[in-house]
PDB file of C-alpha atoms in Angstrom:
ATOM      1  CA  MET A   1     -53.902  55.476   0.931  1.00 71.00           C
ATOM      2  CA  PHE A   2     -55.703  56.554  -1.795  1.00 76.00           C
ATOM      3  CA  HIS A   3     -54.788  59.724  -1.566  1.00 86.00           C
ATOM      4  CA  ARG A   4     -50.940  59.472  -0.139  1.00 84.00           C
ATOM      5  CA  GLN A   5     -49.948  57.863  -3.343  1.00 86.00           C
ATOM      6  CA  GLY A   6     -48.343  60.296  -4.950  1.00 90.00           C
ATOM      7  CA  ILE A   7     -46.625  61.172  -2.265  1.00 92.00           C
ATOM      8  CA  LEU A   8     -45.705  58.127  -1.240  1.00 88.00           C
ATOM      9  CA  LEU A   9     -44.399  57.200  -5.313  1.00 90.00           C
ATOM     10  CA  ASP A  10     -41.952  61.015  -5.180  1.00 94.00           C
ATOM     11  CA  GLU A  11     -40.810  59.758  -1.614  1.00 93.00           C
ATOM     12  CA  GLN A  12     -39.036  56.427  -4.385  1.00 92.00           C
ATOM     13  CA  LEU A  13     -37.753  58.792  -6.487  1.00 93.00           C
ATOM     14  CA  ALA A  14     -36.255  61.169  -4.261  1.00 95.00           C
ATOM     15  CA  ALA A  15     -34.212  57.867  -2.610  1.00 94.00           C
ATOM     16  CA  LEU A  16     -33.468  56.990  -6.283  1.00 95.00           C
ATOM     17  CA  SER A  17     -29.157  56.338  -5.844  1.00 94.00           C
ATOM     18  CA  PRO A  18     -28.009  59.095  -8.166  1.00 92.00           C
ATOM     19  CA  GLU A  19     -27.008  58.416 -11.668  1.00 91.00           C
ATOM     20  CA  ARG A  20     -23.081  56.941 -12.120  1.00 93.00           C
ATOM     21  CA  ARG A  21     -20.872  58.842 -14.793  1.00 95.00           C
ATOM     22  CA  GLY A  22     -19.625  56.385 -17.763  1.00 95.00           C
ATOM     23  CA  VAL A  23     -22.275  53.410 -16.405  1.00 93.00           C
ATOM     24  CA  VAL A  24     -25.385  52.729 -18.297  1.00 93.00           C
ATOM     25  CA  ASP A  25     -28.126  52.426 -14.912  1.00 94.00           C
ATOM     26  CA  LEU A  26     -30.696  50.222 -15.689  1.00 94.00           C
ATOM     27  CA  TYR A  27     -33.060  50.281 -13.112  1.00 94.00           C
ATOM     28  CA  PHE A  28     -36.293  48.469 -12.079  1.00 94.00           C
ATOM     29  CA  VAL A  29     -40.235  49.346 -11.379  1.00 93.00           C
ATOM     30  CA  GLY A  30     -41.944  46.210  -9.990  1.00 91.00           C
ATOM     31  CA  VAL A  31     -45.243  46.156  -9.097  1.00 88.00           C
ATOM     32  CA  ALA A  32     -47.486  43.790  -7.650  1.00 86.00           C
ATOM     33  CA  GLY A  33     -51.138  45.358  -8.318  1.00 82.00           C
ATOM     34  CA  ASP A  34     -53.508  41.911  -6.500  1.00 80.00           C
ATOM     35  CA  GLY A  35     -53.305  42.959  -3.219  1.00 73.00           C
ATOM     36  CA  LYS A  36     -54.803  40.100  -2.597  1.00 78.00           C
ATOM     37  CA  GLN A  37     -53.114  37.450  -2.294  1.00 78.00           C
ATOM     38  CA  ASP A  38     -49.032  37.871  -1.613  1.00 83.00           C
ATOM     39  CA  THR A  39     -48.302  35.919  -4.496  1.00 86.00           C
ATOM     40  CA  PHE A  40     -48.350  38.745  -6.539  1.00 86.00           C
ATOM     41  CA  TYR A  41     -46.469  40.350  -3.525  1.00 86.00           C
ATOM     42  CA  SER A  42     -43.092  37.487  -3.667  1.00 88.00           C
ATOM     43  CA  GLU A  43     -43.396  37.020  -6.584  1.00 91.00           C
ATOM     44  CA  MET A  44     -42.621  40.744  -7.650  1.00 90.00           C
ATOM     45  CA  VAL A  45     -39.102  40.854  -4.883  1.00 89.00           C
ATOM     46  CA  SER A  46     -37.728  37.691  -6.029  1.00 94.00           C
ATOM     47  CA  ILE A  47     -37.075  39.244  -8.952  1.00 94.00           C
ATOM     48  CA  LYS A  48     -36.294  42.483  -8.108  1.00 92.00           C
ATOM     49  CA  ASP A  49     -33.627  40.799  -5.847  1.00 94.00           C
ATOM     50  CA  LEU A  50     -32.187  38.733  -8.661  1.00 95.00           C
ATOM     51  CA  LEU A  51     -32.176  42.168 -11.517  1.00 95.00           C
ATOM     52  CA  ASP A  52     -30.268  43.722  -7.661  1.00 93.00           C
ATOM     53  CA  GLU A  53     -27.351  40.912  -8.753  1.00 94.00           C
ATOM     54  CA  ARG A  54     -27.197  40.115 -12.481  1.00 95.00           C
ATOM     55  CA  PHE A  55     -28.047  43.763 -13.535  1.00 94.00           C
ATOM     56  CA  ASP A  56     -26.688  46.004  -9.959  1.00 93.00           C
ATOM     57  CA  THR A  57     -29.673  47.218  -9.826  1.00 94.00           C
ATOM     58  CA  ALA A  58     -29.370  47.378  -6.363  1.00 93.00           C
ATOM     59  CA  GLY A  59     -30.503  51.679  -5.265  1.00 95.00           C
ATOM     60  CA  ARG A  60     -32.351  51.977  -8.832  1.00 95.00           C
ATOM     61  CA  SER A  61     -35.206  49.927  -7.757  1.00 93.00           C
ATOM     62  CA  ILE A  62     -38.894  50.396  -6.565  1.00 91.00           C
ATOM     63  CA  ALA A  63     -41.467  48.156  -5.891  1.00 87.00           C
ATOM     64  CA  LEU A  64     -45.799  49.093  -6.203  1.00 87.00           C
ATOM     65  CA  VAL A  65     -47.662  47.313  -3.728  1.00 84.00           C
ATOM     66  CA  ASN A  66     -50.899  46.996  -3.626  1.00 83.00           C
ATOM     67  CA  ASN A  67     -51.194  45.815  -0.199  1.00 73.00           C
ATOM     68  CA  PRO A  68     -52.538  46.676   2.739  1.00 72.00           C
ATOM     69  CA  ARG A  69     -49.785  44.232   4.536  1.00 69.00           C
ATOM     70  CA  ARG A  70     -46.853  45.548   2.538  1.00 59.00           C
TER      71      ARG A  70
END
C-alpha cells in the first residue's frame, strides 16, 4: 500500500470536479491519519459531508485515510 499512495492520490485528484467559470470554488482535503481507530475516519467524513452541504464542496473533496478497512 505504501508504494501505491502516489497512484491513489493521482486518481483522487483526477476525479475532482472541474473549476466552474464565474464561481469561487472551495475544495476540501480531509486527513484521517491514525488507522488504529475508525473514530478519525468517522469525524473526517462528518466534516466532509457538512462542507459538501454548506459550502458546495461535493465533487471537490479528497479524503486521505490511513485505515486498511477504508
